Amino acid sequence: MQNFIFHNPVKIYFGQGQATNITEEARRAGGAILMVYGGGSIKRNGAYNDVMKALQEAGNEVIELAGVTPNPRLDITLQGVKLVKEHDVKLILAVGGGSVIDCAKFIALGAGIGEDEDLWDDYIETGKQAPEDLVPLGVVLTTAATGSEMGDAAVLTHWERKRKLGYTSHPLTPRFSVLDPTYLTTLSREQTIYGFADMFCHTCEQYFSLPSDDNLSDEMAEAIMRHILRSWRACLAQPTDYTARSNAMWDSTLALNRIISRGKDEDWATHGIEHAISAKYDIPHGAGLAVVHPHWMKYVVEASPEATARFARWATNVWGVDATGKSDLVRAKEGIERYSDFLARVGAPRTLEEAGVHPDDAMFDAMADHVGDDARGSYKKIDRAAAREILVDCQT
Ligand code: NZQ
Ligand code: ZN
């Protein structure tokens, strides 16, 4: 295993009715609260009422910032920064999915940097680490997907420049997150699928990476992947089932709270390619991943005997492919095939066209440029040329 530091201080309030704990958190914050949310789904799934009730009990001033879109953008983030400064906000409360949470993280960052610094150019583009003393962040989660509720990462889009970038820094980590699975029951079938595609891919991004030697992280990742598949089927079969939604919520949090990447390289090439697509076409993140991920697998499976062996292990331990009398490569390819078939069966898009994306040559170049030569990848580095090849392959 590689050396690592593990420090994840997020307090999780898990289960039905847990939003009542916000009262105590608001009292602890002791001042104005900026409540950030999206296009209104929280008014239909009960989260808005629960949060408002808890905040009224605490008595803090509450400022609302609504309208955060999926693939959140810089402009609304800067509106939030202004509000934090104007109202001397003491707690930012994100109520929604990954987009709302990430926007709130960047609001905290934007409000904490120097007056002469630029959020996008000086931090997001460069990865410069955040100051330690940001306004604290609380989360009320309404999707099972990104893991942002228990992590230090966030993703933002600069739409005018057609750039979508991830940013990671410990001070962005939420102070607490409320995970009430009842809020998930209003998710559409599509959003449910996109969330599962995302959490499954997160697990793979960590699992398909060096070193391949024995470690607990990989065994945990396999268990999480098997469990995600079980929850995925259960949520589609019974969208209002509490057990199914509870499992989905915790699966997604565990898939990206960094516990399963300890001791490993991590890969994230599929995410780099997906961000290039949604930077240009504004498609849901999970839809882009469902298209790219199996194509990335086909590109990487024969990169080295070690890579093939890892895919073979995954095929057997996650997809139940019988190992008897089969070479690693045969087994590995059977696993990828089962994954593709599964995605098709649940109704996830599998080609760019099915995701509503029709690039011409210039657009393939632009997406490959977005991935750049700052190659991600572990078993195989994915540079600009490799990303272009994978994207072109995503047409079929
Ligand atoms: O805007 P509202 O009305 O709230 O509707 C949202 C939105 O339209 C809706 N929704 C959310 N909860 C709902 C609901 N509809 C019904 N019932 C509910 N309970 O769902 C739509 C999508 O919401 P969004 O927040 O965009 O989804 P998700 O949680 O999948 O977040 C995706 C964003 O997170 C980024 C993605 O790139 C994308 O921008 N990611 C963040 C990561 C991180 N911070 O670590 C890692 C991921 O890899 C990912 O890149
Ligand atoms: Zn993701």
Coordinates of C-alpha atoms and ligand atoms in Angstrom, one line a residue:
M1 CA 0.0 0.0 0.0
Q2 CA 1.1 3.6 -0.6
N3 CA 1.4 5.9 2.4
F4 CA -1.7 8.0 3.1
I5 CA -3.4 10.5 5.4
F6 CA -7.0 9.9 6.2
H7 CA -9.0 12.7 7.8
N8 CA -12.7 12.8 7.2
P9 CA -14.5 14.8 9.9
V10 CA -18.0 15.0 8.4
K11 CA -20.7 14.4 11.0
I12 CA -23.4 12.2 9.3
Y13 CA -27.0 12.4 10.5
F14 CA -28.5 9.4 8.7
G15 CA -32.2 8.4 8.6
Q16 CA -35.7 9.6 8.4
G17 CA -36.4 12.8 10.4
Q18 CA -32.8 13.6 11.0
A19 CA -33.2 17.2 9.7
T20 CA -34.3 18.2 13.2
N21 CA -30.6 18.2 14.1
I22 CA -30.2 21.3 12.0
T23 CA -31.7 23.3 14.9
E24 CA -28.7 22.5 17.1
E25 CA -26.2 23.1 14.2
A26 CA -27.8 26.5 13.5
R27 CA -27.5 27.5 17.1
R28 CA -23.9 26.5 17.1
A29 CA -23.3 28.6 14.0
G30 CA -24.7 31.5 15.9
G31 CA -25.6 33.9 13.0
A32 CA -27.1 34.3 9.5
I33 CA -27.6 31.2 7.4
L34 CA -27.4 31.1 3.6
M35 CA -29.6 28.3 2.3
V36 CA -28.7 27.2 -1.2
Y37 CA -30.9 25.1 -3.4
G38 CA -31.8 24.2 -6.9
G39 CA -34.9 24.5 -9.1
G40 CA -37.5 23.5 -6.6
S41 CA -37.4 19.7 -6.1
I42 CA -36.8 20.3 -2.4
K43 CA -40.3 21.8 -2.1
R44 CA -41.7 18.6 -3.4
N45 CA -39.7 16.0 -1.4
G46 CA -40.2 17.5 2.1
A47 CA -36.6 18.7 2.6
Y48 CA -37.5 22.4 2.3
N49 CA -40.2 22.2 5.0
D50 CA -38.1 20.1 7.3
V51 CA -35.2 22.5 7.1
M52 CA -37.3 25.6 7.5
K53 CA -39.0 24.1 10.6
A54 CA -35.6 23.3 12.1
L55 CA -34.2 26.8 11.3
Q56 CA -37.3 28.6 12.7
E57 CA -36.8 26.6 15.9
A58 CA -33.2 27.9 16.1
G59 CA -34.2 31.5 15.2
N60 CA -31.3 32.5 12.9
E61 CA -31.7 34.9 10.1
V62 CA -32.1 32.9 6.8
I63 CA -31.2 34.1 3.4
E64 CA -32.2 31.9 0.4
L65 CA -30.3 31.4 -2.8
A66 CA -32.4 29.3 -5.2
G67 CA -31.8 28.4 -8.8
V68 CA -28.6 26.4 -8.8
T69 CA -28.7 24.3 -12.0
P70 CA -27.3 20.8 -12.6
N71 CA -23.6 21.2 -13.7
P72 CA -23.6 24.4 -11.5
R73 CA -22.0 27.5 -12.9
L74 CA -19.7 30.3 -11.8
D75 CA -22.2 33.1 -12.1
I76 CA -24.7 31.9 -9.4
T77 CA -21.7 31.0 -7.2
L78 CA -20.6 34.6 -7.3
Q79 CA -24.1 35.7 -6.4
G80 CA -23.8 33.5 -3.3
V81 CA -20.4 35.0 -2.4
K82 CA -21.9 38.4 -2.4
L83 CA -24.7 37.3 -0.1
V84 CA -22.3 35.7 2.4
K85 CA -20.3 39.0 2.6
E86 CA -23.4 41.3 2.7
H87 CA -25.1 39.3 5.5
D88 CA -22.1 38.2 7.4
V89 CA -23.2 34.6 7.0
K90 CA -22.1 32.1 9.6
L91 CA -23.3 28.8 8.0
I92 CA -23.9 27.9 4.4
L93 CA -26.6 25.2 4.1
A94 CA -26.8 23.3 0.9
V95 CA -30.1 21.5 0.4
G96 CA -30.1 19.4 -2.8
G97 CA -27.9 17.1 -4.9
G98 CA -24.3 17.2 -5.9
S99 CA -24.7 20.4 -7.9
V100 CA -26.1 22.4 -5.0
I101 CA -23.5 21.1 -2.6
D102 CA -20.7 21.9 -5.0
C103 CA -22.0 25.4 -5.6
A104 CA -22.2 25.9 -1.9
K105 CA -18.6 24.7 -1.4
F106 CA -17.4 27.2 -4.0
I107 CA -19.5 30.0 -2.4
A108 CA -17.6 29.3 0.9
L109 CA -14.3 29.3 -1.0
G110 CA -15.1 32.5 -2.9
A111 CA -16.1 34.3 0.2
G112 CA -12.9 33.2 2.0
I113 CA -10.2 34.2 -0.6
G114 CA -8.5 37.6 -0.8
E115 CA -10.2 40.6 -2.4
D116 CA -7.6 40.7 -5.1
E117 CA -7.9 37.0 -5.9
D118 CA -10.1 35.5 -8.6
L119 CA -12.1 32.3 -7.7
W120 CA -11.9 30.8 -11.1
D121 CA -8.5 31.8 -12.4
D122 CA -6.5 31.7 -9.2
Y123 CA -8.1 28.6 -7.5
I124 CA -10.1 26.4 -9.7
E125 CA -7.8 26.6 -12.8
T126 CA -4.7 26.2 -10.7
G127 CA -5.8 23.9 -7.8
K128 CA -4.3 26.4 -5.3
Q129 CA -5.4 25.2 -1.8
A130 CA -8.2 26.9 0.0
P131 CA -7.7 29.0 3.1
E132 CA -8.5 27.0 6.3
D133 CA -11.0 29.3 7.9
L134 CA -13.9 29.2 5.4
V135 CA -17.6 29.7 6.4
P136 CA -18.7 26.3 7.5
L137 CA -20.9 24.2 5.3
G138 CA -23.9 22.0 6.2
V139 CA -25.6 19.6 3.7
V140 CA -29.1 18.2 3.4
L141 CA -28.7 15.6 0.7
T142 CA -31.4 14.8 -1.9
T143 CA -29.6 12.6 -4.4
A144 CA -27.6 9.4 -4.1
A145 CA -24.8 10.0 -6.5
T146 CA -21.7 12.2 -6.0
G147 CA -20.4 11.6 -2.5
S148 CA -19.9 15.4 -2.2
E149 CA -21.7 15.3 1.1
M150 CA -18.7 13.6 2.7
G151 CA -15.9 14.8 0.7
D152 CA -13.5 17.7 0.0
A153 CA -14.1 17.8 -3.8
A154 CA -16.4 20.0 -5.9
V155 CA -17.0 20.6 -9.6
L156 CA -17.9 23.9 -11.3
T157 CA -18.6 25.0 -14.8
H158 CA -17.5 28.2 -16.5
W159 CA -20.1 28.2 -19.2
E160 CA -18.8 31.1 -21.2
R161 CA -15.4 29.4 -21.5
K162 CA -17.0 25.9 -21.8
R163 CA -14.9 24.5 -19.0
K164 CA -15.9 22.2 -16.2
L165 CA -13.3 21.6 -13.6
G166 CA -13.0 19.6 -10.4
Y167 CA -11.3 21.1 -7.4
T168 CA -10.2 19.4 -4.2
S169 CA -9.2 21.0 -0.9
H170 CA -9.8 19.9 2.7
P171 CA -11.4 23.2 3.9
L172 CA -14.3 22.5 1.5
T173 CA -15.3 19.4 3.5
P174 CA -18.8 19.9 5.0
R175 CA -19.1 20.2 8.8
F176 CA -22.2 17.9 8.8
S177 CA -24.6 16.2 6.3
V178 CA -28.1 15.1 6.8
L179 CA -28.9 11.9 4.9
D180 CA -32.6 11.3 5.0
P181 CA -33.5 8.6 2.4
T182 CA -37.2 9.7 2.2
Y183 CA -36.0 12.7 0.2
L184 CA -34.9 10.3 -2.6
T185 CA -38.3 8.9 -3.3
T186 CA -39.2 11.8 -5.6
L187 CA -36.2 11.3 -7.9
S188 CA -37.2 10.5 -11.5
R189 CA -36.2 7.1 -13.0
E190 CA -33.5 8.9 -15.1
Q191 CA -32.0 10.7 -12.1
T192 CA -32.0 7.5 -10.1
I193 CA -30.1 5.8 -12.9
Y194 CA -27.6 8.6 -13.3
G195 CA -26.9 8.6 -9.6
F196 CA -26.2 4.9 -9.6
A197 CA -24.0 5.2 -12.7
D198 CA -22.0 7.9 -10.9
M199 CA -21.5 6.0 -7.7
F200 CA -20.6 2.8 -9.5
C201 CA -18.0 4.6 -11.6
H202 CA -16.6 6.3 -8.5
T203 CA -15.9 3.0 -7.0
C204 CA -14.2 1.8 -10.2
E205 CA -12.1 4.9 -10.5
Q206 CA -10.4 3.9 -7.3
Y207 CA -10.5 0.1 -7.7
F208 CA -8.9 0.1 -11.2
S209 CA -5.6 1.6 -10.1
L210 CA -2.2 0.6 -8.9
P211 CA -0.9 -0.9 -6.8
S212 CA -2.7 -4.1 -7.5
D213 CA -1.3 -6.0 -4.5
D214 CA -3.5 -7.3 -1.7
N215 CA -5.3 -4.5 0.3
L216 CA -8.6 -4.0 2.2
S217 CA -9.5 -1.0 0.0
D218 CA -10.1 -3.3 -3.0
E219 CA -12.1 -5.8 -1.1
M220 CA -14.3 -3.0 0.3
A221 CA -14.7 -1.6 -3.2
E222 CA -15.9 -5.0 -4.5
A223 CA -18.5 -5.2 -1.7
I224 CA -19.6 -1.7 -2.5
M225 CA -20.0 -2.4 -6.2
R226 CA -22.0 -5.6 -5.6
H227 CA -24.2 -3.7 -3.2
I228 CA -24.7 -0.7 -5.6
L229 CA -26.0 -3.2 -8.2
R230 CA -28.4 -4.7 -5.7
S231 CA -29.7 -1.2 -4.6
W232 CA -29.9 -0.1 -8.2
R233 CA -32.3 -3.0 -9.1
A234 CA -34.2 -2.5 -5.9
C235 CA -34.7 1.3 -6.4
L236 CA -35.9 0.9 -10.0
A237 CA -38.3 -1.9 -9.0
Q238 CA -39.7 0.0 -5.9
P239 CA -38.8 3.7 -6.1
T240 CA -40.6 4.5 -2.8
D241 CA -39.1 1.6 -0.8
Y242 CA -37.3 3.0 2.3
T243 CA -34.8 0.2 2.6
A244 CA -33.8 0.4 -1.1
R245 CA -33.4 4.2 -0.9
S246 CA -31.5 4.0 2.4
N247 CA -29.0 1.6 0.9
A248 CA -28.6 3.8 -2.2
M249 CA -27.8 6.8 -0.1
W250 CA -25.2 5.1 2.0
D251 CA -23.7 3.2 -1.0
S252 CA -23.1 6.5 -2.7
T253 CA -21.5 8.2 0.3
L254 CA -19.2 5.3 0.9
A255 CA -18.2 5.1 -2.8
L256 CA -16.5 8.5 -2.5
N257 CA -15.6 9.3 1.1
R258 CA -12.0 8.3 0.3
I259 CA -12.1 5.2 2.4
I260 CA -11.6 2.9 -0.6
S261 CA -8.9 4.9 -2.3
R262 CA -6.5 4.7 0.7
G263 CA -3.2 3.2 -0.4
K264 CA -4.0 3.5 -4.1
D265 CA -3.2 5.7 -7.1
E266 CA -6.8 6.3 -8.3
D267 CA -7.6 6.7 -12.0
W268 CA -10.3 9.3 -12.7
A269 CA -9.7 9.3 -16.5
T270 CA -13.4 8.4 -17.2
H271 CA -14.4 11.4 -15.1
G272 CA -12.0 13.7 -17.0
I273 CA -13.5 12.6 -20.3
E274 CA -17.1 13.0 -19.0
H275 CA -16.4 16.5 -17.7
A276 CA -15.2 17.4 -21.1
I277 CA -18.5 16.3 -22.6
S278 CA -20.7 18.1 -20.0
A279 CA -18.6 21.2 -20.3
K280 CA -19.6 21.5 -23.9
Y281 CA -23.1 19.9 -24.0
D282 CA -24.4 20.3 -20.4
I283 CA -25.6 16.8 -20.1
P284 CA -26.2 15.0 -16.7
H285 CA -22.9 13.8 -15.3
G286 CA -24.2 10.2 -14.8
A287 CA -25.5 10.0 -18.4
G288 CA -22.0 10.9 -19.7
L289 CA -20.3 8.4 -17.4
A290 CA -22.6 5.6 -18.5
V291 CA -21.5 6.2 -22.1
V292 CA -17.8 6.7 -21.5
H293 CA -17.1 4.1 -18.8
P294 CA -17.4 0.8 -20.7
H295 CA -15.6 2.4 -23.7
W296 CA -12.7 3.4 -21.4
M297 CA -12.7 -0.1 -20.1
K298 CA -12.3 -1.6 -23.6
Y299 CA -9.5 0.8 -24.2
V300 CA -7.6 -0.1 -21.0
V301 CA -8.3 -3.8 -20.5
E302 CA -5.3 -5.0 -22.5
A303 CA -2.9 -2.2 -21.3
S304 CA -0.8 -4.7 -19.4
P305 CA -1.1 -8.2 -17.9
E306 CA -1.7 -6.5 -14.6
A307 CA -4.5 -4.5 -16.0
T308 CA -6.1 -7.5 -17.6
A309 CA -5.8 -9.4 -14.3
R310 CA -7.6 -6.6 -12.4
F311 CA -10.5 -6.6 -14.9
A312 CA -10.7 -10.4 -14.7
R313 CA -10.9 -10.2 -10.9
W314 CA -13.6 -7.6 -11.1
A315 CA -15.6 -9.7 -13.6
T316 CA -15.7 -12.6 -11.2
N317 CA -16.0 -10.8 -7.9
V318 CA -18.5 -8.2 -9.0
W319 CA -20.3 -9.7 -12.0
G320 CA -20.1 -13.4 -11.0
V321 CA -18.3 -14.4 -14.2
D322 CA -17.2 -18.1 -13.9
A323 CA -13.4 -18.3 -13.9
T324 CA -13.1 -22.0 -14.8
G325 CA -10.9 -22.7 -17.7
K326 CA -10.8 -19.1 -18.9
S327 CA -7.9 -16.8 -19.6
D328 CA -7.8 -13.4 -17.8
L329 CA -8.6 -11.6 -21.0
V330 CA -11.7 -13.7 -21.8
R331 CA -13.0 -13.3 -18.3
A332 CA -12.2 -9.6 -18.3
K333 CA -14.1 -9.0 -21.6
E334 CA -17.0 -11.0 -20.3
G335 CA -17.2 -8.7 -17.3
I336 CA -17.2 -5.6 -19.4
E337 CA -19.9 -7.1 -21.6
R338 CA -22.1 -7.8 -18.6
Y339 CA -21.6 -4.2 -17.4
S340 CA -22.6 -2.9 -20.8
D341 CA -25.7 -5.2 -20.9
F342 CA -26.7 -4.1 -17.5
L343 CA -26.6 -0.4 -18.4
A344 CA -28.6 -1.1 -21.5
R345 CA -31.2 -3.1 -19.5
V346 CA -31.8 -0.4 -16.9
G347 CA -32.1 2.2 -19.7
A348 CA -28.9 4.2 -19.3
P349 CA -27.5 5.8 -22.5
R350 CA -24.6 3.8 -24.0
T351 CA -23.6 6.0 -26.9
L352 CA -23.1 9.8 -27.4
E353 CA -26.1 9.8 -29.6
E354 CA -28.3 8.2 -26.9
A355 CA -27.0 10.9 -24.5
G356 CA -28.1 13.6 -27.1
V357 CA -24.5 14.5 -28.1
H358 CA -23.6 14.8 -31.8
P359 CA -20.1 16.1 -32.1
D360 CA -18.3 17.0 -35.4
D361 CA -14.6 16.7 -35.8
A362 CA -13.9 20.1 -34.3
M363 CA -16.0 19.3 -31.3
F364 CA -14.1 16.0 -30.7
D365 CA -10.9 18.1 -30.8
A366 CA -12.3 20.6 -28.3
M367 CA -13.3 17.8 -25.9
A368 CA -9.9 16.1 -26.2
D369 CA -8.3 19.5 -25.6
H370 CA -10.4 19.8 -22.4
V371 CA -9.0 16.5 -21.2
G372 CA -5.6 17.8 -22.2
D373 CA -2.2 16.2 -21.9
D374 CA -2.4 16.5 -18.1
A375 CA -3.0 12.7 -18.4
R376 CA -5.0 11.0 -15.8
G377 CA -5.0 7.2 -15.4
S378 CA -3.2 4.5 -13.6
Y379 CA -3.1 1.3 -15.5
K380 CA -3.0 3.5 -18.7
K381 CA -2.4 7.2 -19.0
I382 CA -5.2 8.9 -21.0
D383 CA -3.7 11.8 -22.8
R384 CA -5.3 14.0 -25.4
A385 CA -5.0 11.5 -28.2
A386 CA -6.3 8.6 -26.1
A387 CA -9.2 10.7 -24.9
R388 CA -10.1 11.5 -28.5
E389 CA -10.0 7.9 -29.5
I390 CA -12.2 6.9 -26.7
L391 CA -14.7 9.7 -27.4
V392 CA -14.9 8.7 -31.1
D393 CA -15.5 5.1 -30.1
C394 CA -18.4 6.3 -27.9
Q395 CA -20.4 6.9 -31.1
T396 CA -21.1 3.2 -31.3
Ligands
NZQ1 O1 -32.7 21.6 -9.2 P1 -33.6 20.7 -8.5 O2 -35.0 21.2 -8.7 O3 -33.3 20.4 -7.1 O4 -33.6 19.3 -9.3 C1 -32.5 18.4 -9.4 C2 -31.8 18.5 -10.7 O5 -32.6 18.8 -11.7 C3 -33.0 17.0 -9.3 N1 -33.2 16.5 -7.9 C4 -32.3 16.5 -6.9 N2 -32.8 15.9 -5.9 C5 -34.1 15.5 -6.2 C6 -34.3 15.9 -7.5 N3 -35.5 15.6 -8.2 C7 -36.4 15.0 -7.5 N4 -36.2 14.5 -6.2 C8 -35.1 14.7 -5.6 N5 -34.9 14.3 -4.3 O6 -32.0 16.3 -9.9 C9 -31.4 17.0 -10.9 C10 -29.9 16.8 -10.8 O7 -29.4 17.2 -9.6 P2 -27.8 17.3 -9.4 O8 -27.5 17.9 -8.1 O9 -27.2 17.9 -10.6 O10 -27.4 15.7 -9.4 P3 -26.2 15.0 -8.8 O11 -26.3 14.8 -7.4 O12 -26.0 13.8 -9.7 O13 -24.9 16.0 -9.0 C11 -24.2 16.1 -10.2 C12 -23.1 17.2 -10.1 O14 -22.1 16.8 -9.2 C13 -20.8 16.8 -9.9 C14 -21.2 16.5 -11.3 O15 -20.2 16.8 -12.2 C15 -22.4 17.4 -11.5 O16 -22.0 18.7 -11.6 N6 -19.9 15.8 -9.2 C16 -19.4 16.2 -8.0 C17 -18.5 15.4 -7.4 C18 -17.9 15.8 -6.1 N7 -18.3 17.0 -5.6 O17 -17.1 15.1 -5.5 C19 -18.0 14.1 -7.9 C20 -18.8 13.6 -9.1 O18 -18.0 12.8 -9.8 C21 -19.4 14.7 -9.9 O19 -18.5 15.1 -10.9
ZN2 ZN -18.9 11.3 -10.7

